[in-house]
PDB file of C-alpha atoms and ligand atoms in Angstrom:
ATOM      1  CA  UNK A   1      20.672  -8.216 -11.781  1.00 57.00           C
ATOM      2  CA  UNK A   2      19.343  -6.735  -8.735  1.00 73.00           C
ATOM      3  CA  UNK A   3      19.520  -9.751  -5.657  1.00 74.00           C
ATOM      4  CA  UNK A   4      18.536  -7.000  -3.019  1.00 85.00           C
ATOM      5  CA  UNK A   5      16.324  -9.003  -1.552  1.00 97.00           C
ATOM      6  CA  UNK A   6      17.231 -12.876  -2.413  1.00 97.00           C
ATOM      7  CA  UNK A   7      15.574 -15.310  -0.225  1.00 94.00           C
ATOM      8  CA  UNK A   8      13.482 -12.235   1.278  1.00 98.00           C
ATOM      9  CA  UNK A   9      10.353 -13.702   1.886  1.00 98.00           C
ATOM     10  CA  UNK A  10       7.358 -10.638   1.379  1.00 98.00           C
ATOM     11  CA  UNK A  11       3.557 -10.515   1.943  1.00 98.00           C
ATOM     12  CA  UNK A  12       1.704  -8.140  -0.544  1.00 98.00           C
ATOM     13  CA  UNK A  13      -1.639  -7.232   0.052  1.00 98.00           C
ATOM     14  CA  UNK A  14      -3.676  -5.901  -3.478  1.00 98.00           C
ATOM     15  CA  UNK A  15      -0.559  -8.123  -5.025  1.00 98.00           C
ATOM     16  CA  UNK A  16      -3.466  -9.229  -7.711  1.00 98.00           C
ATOM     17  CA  UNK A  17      -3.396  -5.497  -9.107  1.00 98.00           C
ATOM     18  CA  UNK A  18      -2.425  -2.349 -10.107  1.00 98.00           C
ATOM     19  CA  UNK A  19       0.650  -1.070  -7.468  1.00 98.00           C
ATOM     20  CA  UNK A  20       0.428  -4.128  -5.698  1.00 98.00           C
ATOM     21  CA  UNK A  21       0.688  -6.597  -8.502  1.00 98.00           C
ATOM     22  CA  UNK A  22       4.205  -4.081  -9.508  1.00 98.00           C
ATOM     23  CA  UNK A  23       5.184  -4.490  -5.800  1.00 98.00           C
ATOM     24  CA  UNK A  24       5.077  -8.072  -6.100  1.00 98.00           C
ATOM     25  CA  UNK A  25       6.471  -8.319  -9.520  1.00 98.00           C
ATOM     26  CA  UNK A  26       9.661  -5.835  -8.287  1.00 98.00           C
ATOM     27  CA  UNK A  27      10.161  -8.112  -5.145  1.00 98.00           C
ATOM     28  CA  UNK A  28      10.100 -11.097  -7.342  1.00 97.00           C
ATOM     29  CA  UNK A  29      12.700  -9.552  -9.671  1.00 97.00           C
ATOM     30  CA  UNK A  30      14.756  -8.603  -6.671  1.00 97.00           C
ATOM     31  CA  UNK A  31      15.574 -12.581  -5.607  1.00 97.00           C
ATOM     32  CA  UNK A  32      12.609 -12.550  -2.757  1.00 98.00           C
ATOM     33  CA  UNK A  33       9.845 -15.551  -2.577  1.00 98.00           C
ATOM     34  CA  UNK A  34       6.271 -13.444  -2.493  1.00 98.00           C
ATOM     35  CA  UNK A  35       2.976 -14.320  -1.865  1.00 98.00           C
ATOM     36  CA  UNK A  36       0.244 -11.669  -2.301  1.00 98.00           C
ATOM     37  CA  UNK A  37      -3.020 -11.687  -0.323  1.00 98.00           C
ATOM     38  CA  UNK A  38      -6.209 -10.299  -2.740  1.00 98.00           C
ATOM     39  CA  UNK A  39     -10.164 -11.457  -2.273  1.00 98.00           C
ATOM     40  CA  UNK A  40      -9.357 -10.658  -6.064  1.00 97.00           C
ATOM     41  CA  UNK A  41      -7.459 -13.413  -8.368  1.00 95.00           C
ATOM     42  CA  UNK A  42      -4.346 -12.342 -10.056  1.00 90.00           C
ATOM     43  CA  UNK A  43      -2.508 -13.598 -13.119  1.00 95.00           C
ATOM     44  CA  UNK A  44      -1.389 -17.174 -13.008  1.00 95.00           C
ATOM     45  CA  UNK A  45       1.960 -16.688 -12.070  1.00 93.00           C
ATOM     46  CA  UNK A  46       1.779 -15.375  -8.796  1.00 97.00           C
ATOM     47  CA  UNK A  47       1.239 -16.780  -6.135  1.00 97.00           C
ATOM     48  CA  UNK A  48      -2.016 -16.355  -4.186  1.00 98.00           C
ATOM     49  CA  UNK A  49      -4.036 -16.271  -1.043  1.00 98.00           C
ATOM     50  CA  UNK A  50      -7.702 -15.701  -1.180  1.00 98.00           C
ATOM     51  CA  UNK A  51      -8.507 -13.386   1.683  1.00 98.00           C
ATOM     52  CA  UNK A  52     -10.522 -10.038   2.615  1.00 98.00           C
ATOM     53  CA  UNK A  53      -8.565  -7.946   4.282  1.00 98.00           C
ATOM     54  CA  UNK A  54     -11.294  -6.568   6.328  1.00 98.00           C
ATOM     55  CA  UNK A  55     -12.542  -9.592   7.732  1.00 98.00           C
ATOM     56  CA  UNK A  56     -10.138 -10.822  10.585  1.00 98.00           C
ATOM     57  CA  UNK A  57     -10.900 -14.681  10.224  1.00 98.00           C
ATOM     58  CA  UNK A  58      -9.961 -14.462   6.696  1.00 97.00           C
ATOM     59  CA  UNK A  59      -7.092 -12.280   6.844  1.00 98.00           C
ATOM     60  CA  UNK A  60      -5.646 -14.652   9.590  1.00 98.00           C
ATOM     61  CA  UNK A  61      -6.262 -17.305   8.431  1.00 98.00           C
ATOM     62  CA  UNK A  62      -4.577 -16.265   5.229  1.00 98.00           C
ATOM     63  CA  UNK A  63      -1.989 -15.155   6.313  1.00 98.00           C
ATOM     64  CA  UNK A  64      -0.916 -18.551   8.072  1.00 98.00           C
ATOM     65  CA  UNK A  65      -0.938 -19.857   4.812  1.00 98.00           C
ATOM     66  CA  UNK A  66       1.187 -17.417   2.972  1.00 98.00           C
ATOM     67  CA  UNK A  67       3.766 -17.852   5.952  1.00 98.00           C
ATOM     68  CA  UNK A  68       3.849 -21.750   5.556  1.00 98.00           C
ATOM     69  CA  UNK A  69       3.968 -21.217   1.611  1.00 98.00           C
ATOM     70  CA  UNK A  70       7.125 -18.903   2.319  1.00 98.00           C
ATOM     71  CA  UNK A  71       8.554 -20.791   5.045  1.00 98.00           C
ATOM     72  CA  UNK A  72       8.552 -17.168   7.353  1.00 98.00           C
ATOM     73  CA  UNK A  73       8.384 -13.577   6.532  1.00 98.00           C
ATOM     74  CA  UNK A  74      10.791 -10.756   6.299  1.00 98.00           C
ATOM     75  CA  UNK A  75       8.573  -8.269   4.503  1.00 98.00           C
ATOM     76  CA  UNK A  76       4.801  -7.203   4.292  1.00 99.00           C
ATOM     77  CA  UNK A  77       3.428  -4.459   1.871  1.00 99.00           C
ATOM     78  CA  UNK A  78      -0.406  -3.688   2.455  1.00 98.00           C
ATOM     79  CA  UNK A  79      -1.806  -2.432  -0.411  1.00 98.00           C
ATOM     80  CA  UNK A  80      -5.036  -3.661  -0.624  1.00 98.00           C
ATOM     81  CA  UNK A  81      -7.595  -0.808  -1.011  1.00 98.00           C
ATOM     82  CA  UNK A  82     -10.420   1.072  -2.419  1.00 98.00           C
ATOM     83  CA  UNK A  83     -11.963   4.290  -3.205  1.00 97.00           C
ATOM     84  CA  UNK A  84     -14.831   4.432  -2.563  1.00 96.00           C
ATOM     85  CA  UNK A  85     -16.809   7.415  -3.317  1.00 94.00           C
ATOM     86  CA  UNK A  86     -15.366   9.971  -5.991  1.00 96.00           C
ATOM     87  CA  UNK A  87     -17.147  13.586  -6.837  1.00 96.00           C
ATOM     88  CA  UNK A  88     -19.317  12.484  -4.398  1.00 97.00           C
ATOM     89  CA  UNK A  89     -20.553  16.047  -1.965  1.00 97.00           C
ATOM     90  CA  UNK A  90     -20.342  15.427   1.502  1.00 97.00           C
ATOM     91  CA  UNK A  91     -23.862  15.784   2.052  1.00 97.00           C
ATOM     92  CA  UNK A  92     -24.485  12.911  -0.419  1.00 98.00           C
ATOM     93  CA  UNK A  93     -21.400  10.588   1.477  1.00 98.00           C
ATOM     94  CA  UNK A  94     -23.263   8.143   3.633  1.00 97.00           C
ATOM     95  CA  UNK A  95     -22.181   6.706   7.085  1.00 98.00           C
ATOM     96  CA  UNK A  96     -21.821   3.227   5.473  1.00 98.00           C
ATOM     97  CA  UNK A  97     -19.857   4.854   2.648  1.00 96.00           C
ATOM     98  CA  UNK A  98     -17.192   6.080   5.147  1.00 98.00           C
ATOM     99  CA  UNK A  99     -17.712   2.832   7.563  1.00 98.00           C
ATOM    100  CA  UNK A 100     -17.350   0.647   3.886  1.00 98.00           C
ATOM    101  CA  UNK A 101     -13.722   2.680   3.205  1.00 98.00           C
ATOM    102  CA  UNK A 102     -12.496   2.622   6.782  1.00 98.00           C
ATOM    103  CA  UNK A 103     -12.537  -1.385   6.852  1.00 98.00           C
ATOM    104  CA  UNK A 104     -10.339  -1.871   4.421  1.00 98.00           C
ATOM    105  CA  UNK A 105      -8.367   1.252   4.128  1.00 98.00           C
ATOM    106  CA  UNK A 106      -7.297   1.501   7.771  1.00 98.00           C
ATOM    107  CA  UNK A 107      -9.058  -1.691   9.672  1.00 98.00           C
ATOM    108  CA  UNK A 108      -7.275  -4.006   6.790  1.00 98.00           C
ATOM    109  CA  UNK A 109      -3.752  -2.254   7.565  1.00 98.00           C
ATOM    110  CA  UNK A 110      -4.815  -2.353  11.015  1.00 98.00           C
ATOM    111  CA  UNK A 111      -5.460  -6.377  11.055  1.00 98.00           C
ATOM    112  CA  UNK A 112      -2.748  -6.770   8.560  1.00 98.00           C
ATOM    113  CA  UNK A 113      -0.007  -5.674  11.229  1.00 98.00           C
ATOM    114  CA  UNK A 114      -1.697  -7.083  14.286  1.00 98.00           C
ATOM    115  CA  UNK A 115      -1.437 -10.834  12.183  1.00 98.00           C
ATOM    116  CA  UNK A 116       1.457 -10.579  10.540  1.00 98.00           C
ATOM    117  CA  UNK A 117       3.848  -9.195  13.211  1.00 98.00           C
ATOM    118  CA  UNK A 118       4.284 -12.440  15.560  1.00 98.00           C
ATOM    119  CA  UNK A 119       5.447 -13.978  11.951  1.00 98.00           C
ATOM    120  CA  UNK A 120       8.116 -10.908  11.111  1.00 98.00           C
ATOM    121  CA  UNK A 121      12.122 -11.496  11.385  1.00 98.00           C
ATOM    122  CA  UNK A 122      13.912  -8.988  13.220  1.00 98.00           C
ATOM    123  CA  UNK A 123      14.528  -6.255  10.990  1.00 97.00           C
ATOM    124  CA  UNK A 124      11.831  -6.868   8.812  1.00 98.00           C
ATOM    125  CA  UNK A 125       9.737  -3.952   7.486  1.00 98.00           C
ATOM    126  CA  UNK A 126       6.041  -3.389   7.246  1.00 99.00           C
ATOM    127  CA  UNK A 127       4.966  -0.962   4.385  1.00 99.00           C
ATOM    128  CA  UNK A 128       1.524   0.259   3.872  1.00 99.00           C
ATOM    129  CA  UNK A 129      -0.120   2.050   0.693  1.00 98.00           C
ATOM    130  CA  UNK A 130      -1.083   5.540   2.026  1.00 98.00           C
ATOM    131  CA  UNK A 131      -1.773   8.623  -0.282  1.00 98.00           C
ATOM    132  CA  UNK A 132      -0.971  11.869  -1.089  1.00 98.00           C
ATOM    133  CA  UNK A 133      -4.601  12.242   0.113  1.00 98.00           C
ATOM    134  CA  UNK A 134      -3.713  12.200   3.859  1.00 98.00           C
ATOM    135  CA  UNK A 135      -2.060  15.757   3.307  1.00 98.00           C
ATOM    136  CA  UNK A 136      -3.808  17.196  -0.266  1.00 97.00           C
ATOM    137  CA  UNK A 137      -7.971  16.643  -1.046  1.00 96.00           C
ATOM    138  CA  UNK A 138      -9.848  17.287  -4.138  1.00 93.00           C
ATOM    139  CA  UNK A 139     -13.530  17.694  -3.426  1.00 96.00           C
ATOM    140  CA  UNK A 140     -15.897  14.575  -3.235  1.00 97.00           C
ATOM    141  CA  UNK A 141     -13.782  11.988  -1.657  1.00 97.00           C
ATOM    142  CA  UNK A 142     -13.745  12.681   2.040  1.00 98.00           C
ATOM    143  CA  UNK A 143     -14.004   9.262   3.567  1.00 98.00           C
ATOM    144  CA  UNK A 144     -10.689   7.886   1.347  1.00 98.00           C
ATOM    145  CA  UNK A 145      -8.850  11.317   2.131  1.00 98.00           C
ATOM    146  CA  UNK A 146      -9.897   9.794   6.348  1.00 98.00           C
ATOM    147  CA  UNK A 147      -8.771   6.873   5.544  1.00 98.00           C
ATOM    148  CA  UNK A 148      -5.421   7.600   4.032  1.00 98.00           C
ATOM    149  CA  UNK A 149      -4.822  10.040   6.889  1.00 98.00           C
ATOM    150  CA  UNK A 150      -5.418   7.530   9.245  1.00 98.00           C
ATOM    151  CA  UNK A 151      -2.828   5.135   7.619  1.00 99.00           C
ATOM    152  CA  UNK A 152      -0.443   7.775   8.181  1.00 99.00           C
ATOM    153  CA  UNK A 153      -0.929   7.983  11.824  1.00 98.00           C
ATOM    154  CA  UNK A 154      -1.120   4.089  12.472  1.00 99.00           C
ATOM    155  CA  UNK A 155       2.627   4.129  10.443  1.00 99.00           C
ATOM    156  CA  UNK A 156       3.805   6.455  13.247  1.00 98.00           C
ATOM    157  CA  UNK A 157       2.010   4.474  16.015  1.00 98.00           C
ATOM    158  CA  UNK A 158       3.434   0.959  15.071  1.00 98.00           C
ATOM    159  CA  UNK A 159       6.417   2.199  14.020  1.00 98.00           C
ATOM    160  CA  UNK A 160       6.629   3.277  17.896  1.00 98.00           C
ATOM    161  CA  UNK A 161       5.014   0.038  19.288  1.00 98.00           C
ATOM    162  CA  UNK A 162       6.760  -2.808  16.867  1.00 98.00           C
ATOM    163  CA  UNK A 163       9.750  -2.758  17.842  1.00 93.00           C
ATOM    164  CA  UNK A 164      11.612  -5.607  15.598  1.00 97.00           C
ATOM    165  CA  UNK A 165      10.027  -4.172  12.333  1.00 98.00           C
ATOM    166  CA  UNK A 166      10.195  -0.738  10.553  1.00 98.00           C
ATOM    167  CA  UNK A 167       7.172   0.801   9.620  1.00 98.00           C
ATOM    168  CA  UNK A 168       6.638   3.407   7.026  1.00 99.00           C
ATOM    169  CA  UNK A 169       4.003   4.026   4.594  1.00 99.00           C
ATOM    170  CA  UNK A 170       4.465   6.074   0.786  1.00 98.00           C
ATOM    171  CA  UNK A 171       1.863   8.139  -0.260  1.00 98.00           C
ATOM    172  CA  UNK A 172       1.987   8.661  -4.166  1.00 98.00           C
ATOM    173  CA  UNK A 173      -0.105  11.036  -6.112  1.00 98.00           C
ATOM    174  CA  UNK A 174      -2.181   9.758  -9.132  1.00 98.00           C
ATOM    175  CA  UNK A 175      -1.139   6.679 -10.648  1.00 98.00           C
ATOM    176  CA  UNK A 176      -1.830   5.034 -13.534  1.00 98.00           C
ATOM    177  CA  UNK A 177      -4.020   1.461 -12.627  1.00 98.00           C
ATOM    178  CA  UNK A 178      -7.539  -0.080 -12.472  1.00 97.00           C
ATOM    179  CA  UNK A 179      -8.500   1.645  -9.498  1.00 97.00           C
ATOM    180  CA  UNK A 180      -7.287   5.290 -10.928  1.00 97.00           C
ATOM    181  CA  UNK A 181      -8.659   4.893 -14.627  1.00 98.00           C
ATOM    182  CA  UNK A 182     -12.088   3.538 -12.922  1.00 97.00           C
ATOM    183  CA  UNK A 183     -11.930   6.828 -10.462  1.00 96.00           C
ATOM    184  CA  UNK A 184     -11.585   9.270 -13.124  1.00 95.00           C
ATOM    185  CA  UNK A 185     -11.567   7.432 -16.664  1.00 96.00           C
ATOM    186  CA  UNK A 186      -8.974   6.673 -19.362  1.00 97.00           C
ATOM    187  CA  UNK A 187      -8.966   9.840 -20.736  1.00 96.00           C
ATOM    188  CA  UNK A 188      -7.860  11.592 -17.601  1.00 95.00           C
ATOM    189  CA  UNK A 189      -4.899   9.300 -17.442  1.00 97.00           C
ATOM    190  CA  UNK A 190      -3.921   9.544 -21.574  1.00 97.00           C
ATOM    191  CA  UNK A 191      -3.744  12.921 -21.515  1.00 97.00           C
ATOM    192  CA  UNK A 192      -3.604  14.291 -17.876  1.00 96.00           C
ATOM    193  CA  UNK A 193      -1.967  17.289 -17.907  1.00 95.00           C
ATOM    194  CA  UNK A 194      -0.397  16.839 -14.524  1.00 95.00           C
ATOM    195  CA  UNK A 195       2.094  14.028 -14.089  1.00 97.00           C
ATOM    196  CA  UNK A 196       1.027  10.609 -13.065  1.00 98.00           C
ATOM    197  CA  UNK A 197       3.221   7.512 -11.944  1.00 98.00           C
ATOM    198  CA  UNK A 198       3.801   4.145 -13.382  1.00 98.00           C
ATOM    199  CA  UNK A 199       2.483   1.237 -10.558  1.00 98.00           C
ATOM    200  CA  UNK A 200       6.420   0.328 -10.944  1.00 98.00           C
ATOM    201  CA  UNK A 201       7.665   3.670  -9.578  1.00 98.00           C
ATOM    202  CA  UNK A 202       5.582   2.942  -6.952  1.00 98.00           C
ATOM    203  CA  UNK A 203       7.283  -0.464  -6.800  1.00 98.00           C
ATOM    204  CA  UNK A 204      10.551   1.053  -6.697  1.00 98.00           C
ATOM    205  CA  UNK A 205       9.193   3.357  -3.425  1.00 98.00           C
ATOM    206  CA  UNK A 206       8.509   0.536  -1.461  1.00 98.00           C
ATOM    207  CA  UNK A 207      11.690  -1.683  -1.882  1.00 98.00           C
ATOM    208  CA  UNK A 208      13.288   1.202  -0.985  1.00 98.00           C
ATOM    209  CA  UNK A 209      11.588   1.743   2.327  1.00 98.00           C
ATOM    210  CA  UNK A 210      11.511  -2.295   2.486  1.00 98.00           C
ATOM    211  CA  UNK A 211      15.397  -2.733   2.053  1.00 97.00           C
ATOM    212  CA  UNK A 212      18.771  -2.445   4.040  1.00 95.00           C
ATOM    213  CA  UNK A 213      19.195   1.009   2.166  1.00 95.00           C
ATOM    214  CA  UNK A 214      16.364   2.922   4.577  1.00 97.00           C
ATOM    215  CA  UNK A 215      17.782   1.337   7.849  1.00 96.00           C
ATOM    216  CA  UNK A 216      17.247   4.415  10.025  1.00 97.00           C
ATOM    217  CA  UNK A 217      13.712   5.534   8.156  1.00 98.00           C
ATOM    218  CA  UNK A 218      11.311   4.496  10.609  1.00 98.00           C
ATOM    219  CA  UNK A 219       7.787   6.200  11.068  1.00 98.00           C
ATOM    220  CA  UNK A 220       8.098   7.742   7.696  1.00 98.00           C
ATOM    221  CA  UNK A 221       5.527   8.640   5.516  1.00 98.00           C
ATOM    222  CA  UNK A 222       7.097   8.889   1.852  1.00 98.00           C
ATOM    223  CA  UNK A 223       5.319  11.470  -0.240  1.00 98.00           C
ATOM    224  CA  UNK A 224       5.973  11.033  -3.734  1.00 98.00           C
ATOM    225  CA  UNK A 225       3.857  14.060  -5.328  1.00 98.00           C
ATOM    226  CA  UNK A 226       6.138  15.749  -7.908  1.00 98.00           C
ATOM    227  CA  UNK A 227       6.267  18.504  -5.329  1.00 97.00           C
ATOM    228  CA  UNK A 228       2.860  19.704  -5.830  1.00 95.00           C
ATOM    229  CA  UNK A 229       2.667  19.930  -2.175  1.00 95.00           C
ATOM    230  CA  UNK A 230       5.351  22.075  -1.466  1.00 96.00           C
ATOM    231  CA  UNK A 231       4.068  24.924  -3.216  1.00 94.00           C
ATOM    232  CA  UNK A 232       3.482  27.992  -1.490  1.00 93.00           C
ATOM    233  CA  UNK A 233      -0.270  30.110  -2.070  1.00 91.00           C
ATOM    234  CA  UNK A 234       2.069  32.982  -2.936  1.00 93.00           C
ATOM    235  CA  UNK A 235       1.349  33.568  -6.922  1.00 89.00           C
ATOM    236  CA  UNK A 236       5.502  33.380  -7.353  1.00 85.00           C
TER     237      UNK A 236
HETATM  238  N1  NAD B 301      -3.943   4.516  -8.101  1.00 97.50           N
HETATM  239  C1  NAD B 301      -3.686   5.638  -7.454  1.00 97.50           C
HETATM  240  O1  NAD B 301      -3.754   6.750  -8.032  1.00 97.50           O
HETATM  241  C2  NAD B 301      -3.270   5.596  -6.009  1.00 97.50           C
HETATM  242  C3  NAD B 301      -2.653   6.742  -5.470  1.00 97.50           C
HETATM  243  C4  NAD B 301      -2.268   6.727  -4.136  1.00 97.50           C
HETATM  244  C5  NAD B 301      -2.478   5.608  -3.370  1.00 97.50           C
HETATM  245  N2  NAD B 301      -3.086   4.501  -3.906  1.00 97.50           N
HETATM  246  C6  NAD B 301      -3.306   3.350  -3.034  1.00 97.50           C
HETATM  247  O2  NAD B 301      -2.535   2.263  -3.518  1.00 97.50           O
HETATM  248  C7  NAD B 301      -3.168   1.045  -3.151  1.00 97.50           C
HETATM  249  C8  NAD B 301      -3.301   0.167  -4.384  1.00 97.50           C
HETATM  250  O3  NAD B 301      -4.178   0.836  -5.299  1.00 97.50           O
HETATM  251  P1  NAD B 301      -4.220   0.530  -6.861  1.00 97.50           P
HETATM  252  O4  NAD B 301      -4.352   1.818  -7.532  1.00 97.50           O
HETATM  253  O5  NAD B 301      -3.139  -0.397  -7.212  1.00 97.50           O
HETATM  254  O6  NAD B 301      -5.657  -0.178  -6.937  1.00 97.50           O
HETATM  255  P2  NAD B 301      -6.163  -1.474  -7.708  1.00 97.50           P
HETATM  256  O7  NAD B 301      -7.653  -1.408  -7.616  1.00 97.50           O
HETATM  257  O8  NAD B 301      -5.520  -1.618  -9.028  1.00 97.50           O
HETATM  258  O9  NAD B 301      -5.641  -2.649  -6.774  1.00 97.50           O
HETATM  259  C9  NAD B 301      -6.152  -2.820  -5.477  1.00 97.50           C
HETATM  260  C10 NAD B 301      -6.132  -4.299  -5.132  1.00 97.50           C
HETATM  261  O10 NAD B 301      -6.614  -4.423  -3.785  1.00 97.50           O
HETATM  262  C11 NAD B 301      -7.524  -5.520  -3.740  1.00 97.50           C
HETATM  263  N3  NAD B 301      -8.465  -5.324  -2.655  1.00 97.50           N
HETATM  264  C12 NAD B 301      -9.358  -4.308  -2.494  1.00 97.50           C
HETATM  265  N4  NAD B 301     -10.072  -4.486  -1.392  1.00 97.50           N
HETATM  266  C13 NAD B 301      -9.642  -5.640  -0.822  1.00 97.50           C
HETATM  267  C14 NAD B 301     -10.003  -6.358   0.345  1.00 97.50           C
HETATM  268  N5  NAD B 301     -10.987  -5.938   1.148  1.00 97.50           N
HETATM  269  N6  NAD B 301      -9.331  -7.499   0.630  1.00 97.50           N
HETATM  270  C15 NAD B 301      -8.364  -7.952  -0.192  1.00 97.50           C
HETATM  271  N7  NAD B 301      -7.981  -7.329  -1.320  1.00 97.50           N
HETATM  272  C16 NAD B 301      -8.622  -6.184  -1.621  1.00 97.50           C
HETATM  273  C17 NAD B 301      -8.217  -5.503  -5.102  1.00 97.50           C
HETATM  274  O11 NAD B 301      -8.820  -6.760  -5.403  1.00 97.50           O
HETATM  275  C18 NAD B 301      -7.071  -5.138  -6.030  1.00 97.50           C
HETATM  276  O12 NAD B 301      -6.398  -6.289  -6.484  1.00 97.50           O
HETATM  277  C19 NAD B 301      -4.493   1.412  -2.497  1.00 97.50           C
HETATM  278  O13 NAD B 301      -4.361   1.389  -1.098  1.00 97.50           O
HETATM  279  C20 NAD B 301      -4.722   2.833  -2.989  1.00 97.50           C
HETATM  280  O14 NAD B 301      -5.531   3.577  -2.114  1.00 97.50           O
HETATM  281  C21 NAD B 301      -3.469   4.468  -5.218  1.00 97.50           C
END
């Protein structure tokens, strides 16, 4: 049995779905307490705070319940997030598109941080939900490719400016959960012909940059692609 993280107590953000709900599940199987934080419900066995992650009365406030649920907080995962708009040409995106994706993208990880950080043990560890789309784009989603790229850069700033916590973000390619098979349909997923990740190797991502076993990874930004992005334009 894996007890990595017994008595750990561990925030999740999106913990009602998709990589968030795995997070939750893997911290849960790993001996810690967890609470996740969703404006979305989850299933009945989790336990959950109400809260939109964009808004900072209810994020605070929600967060001062999850930390008297737990009893104090050793771990915090943001991976609340959304889309926004996909195959969508730049001169169709909209300044409230972008504004819509930057609140929770980056302002919710932003917020997140900021409210959660006064609660943190020393040592703790903050881990957001980036994306391979800080580094690689496909055409039509410019304001989440902003947004991701900005959660990369606020991972090296607080990683600089907390300085009780490790923070580091992973930034997966597709994976396989509500928010990817409403992006780009179930058949893209069933038979993709480029590899996609299970929500639990995911999981498995963020314990690791969560846990005793990345002590000196600080600032990181884990990019879990295959190595799609390491190949070179030479035909070879
Ligand atoms: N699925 C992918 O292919 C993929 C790839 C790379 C990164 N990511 C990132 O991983 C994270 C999780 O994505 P997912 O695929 O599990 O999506 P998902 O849609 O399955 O889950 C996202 C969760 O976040 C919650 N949420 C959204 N906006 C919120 C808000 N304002 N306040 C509170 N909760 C909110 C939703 O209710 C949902 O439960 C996101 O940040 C996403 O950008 C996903």
């Amino acid at each position: 049995m894996d007890s990595s993280f017994t008595d750990r107590k561990v925030l999740v953000t999106g913990g009602a779905s998709g990589i968030g709900l795995a997070c939750a599940r893997a911290f849960r199987a790993a001996g810690a307490q967890v609470v996740a934080l969703d404006r979305a419900s989850g299933p009945s066995d989790l336990d959950t705070v109400h809260a939109d992650v964009a808004y900072e009365a209810s994020l605070s406030g929600a967060v001062t319940t999850a930390v008297e649920r737990l009893g104090g907080l050793d771990v915090v995962v943001g991976c609340a997030g959304i889309s926004g708009p996909v195959g969508t040409p730049l001169v169709d995106t909209s300044a409230a598109d972008l504004a819509a994706v930057l609140a929770v993208n980056v302002t919710g990880q932003l917020l997140l941080a900021k409210h959660t950080y006064p609660h943190l043990s020393t040592g703790g560890a903050i881990v957001f939900l980036a994306s391979d789309s800080a580094f690689v784009a496909t055409p039509g989603m410019a304001p989440y490719c902003a947004s991701k790229g900005a959660v990369v850069a606020l991972t090296r700033a607080l990683a600089v400016e907390l300085n009780r916590v490790r923070v580091n973000c992973v930034c997966p390619s597709v994976v396989d959960t509500p928010m990817a098979r409403s992006d780009l349909g179930d058949a893209a997923i069933d038979q993709a012909d480029f590899p996609v990740q299970t929500a639990d190797d995911v999981a498995r991502q963020v314990l690791f940059l969560a846990g005793p076993h990345s002590r000196p990874v600080n600032g990181h930004a884990l990019l879990s692609d295959f190595g799609y992005s390491a190949r070179s334009g030479f035909p070879a």
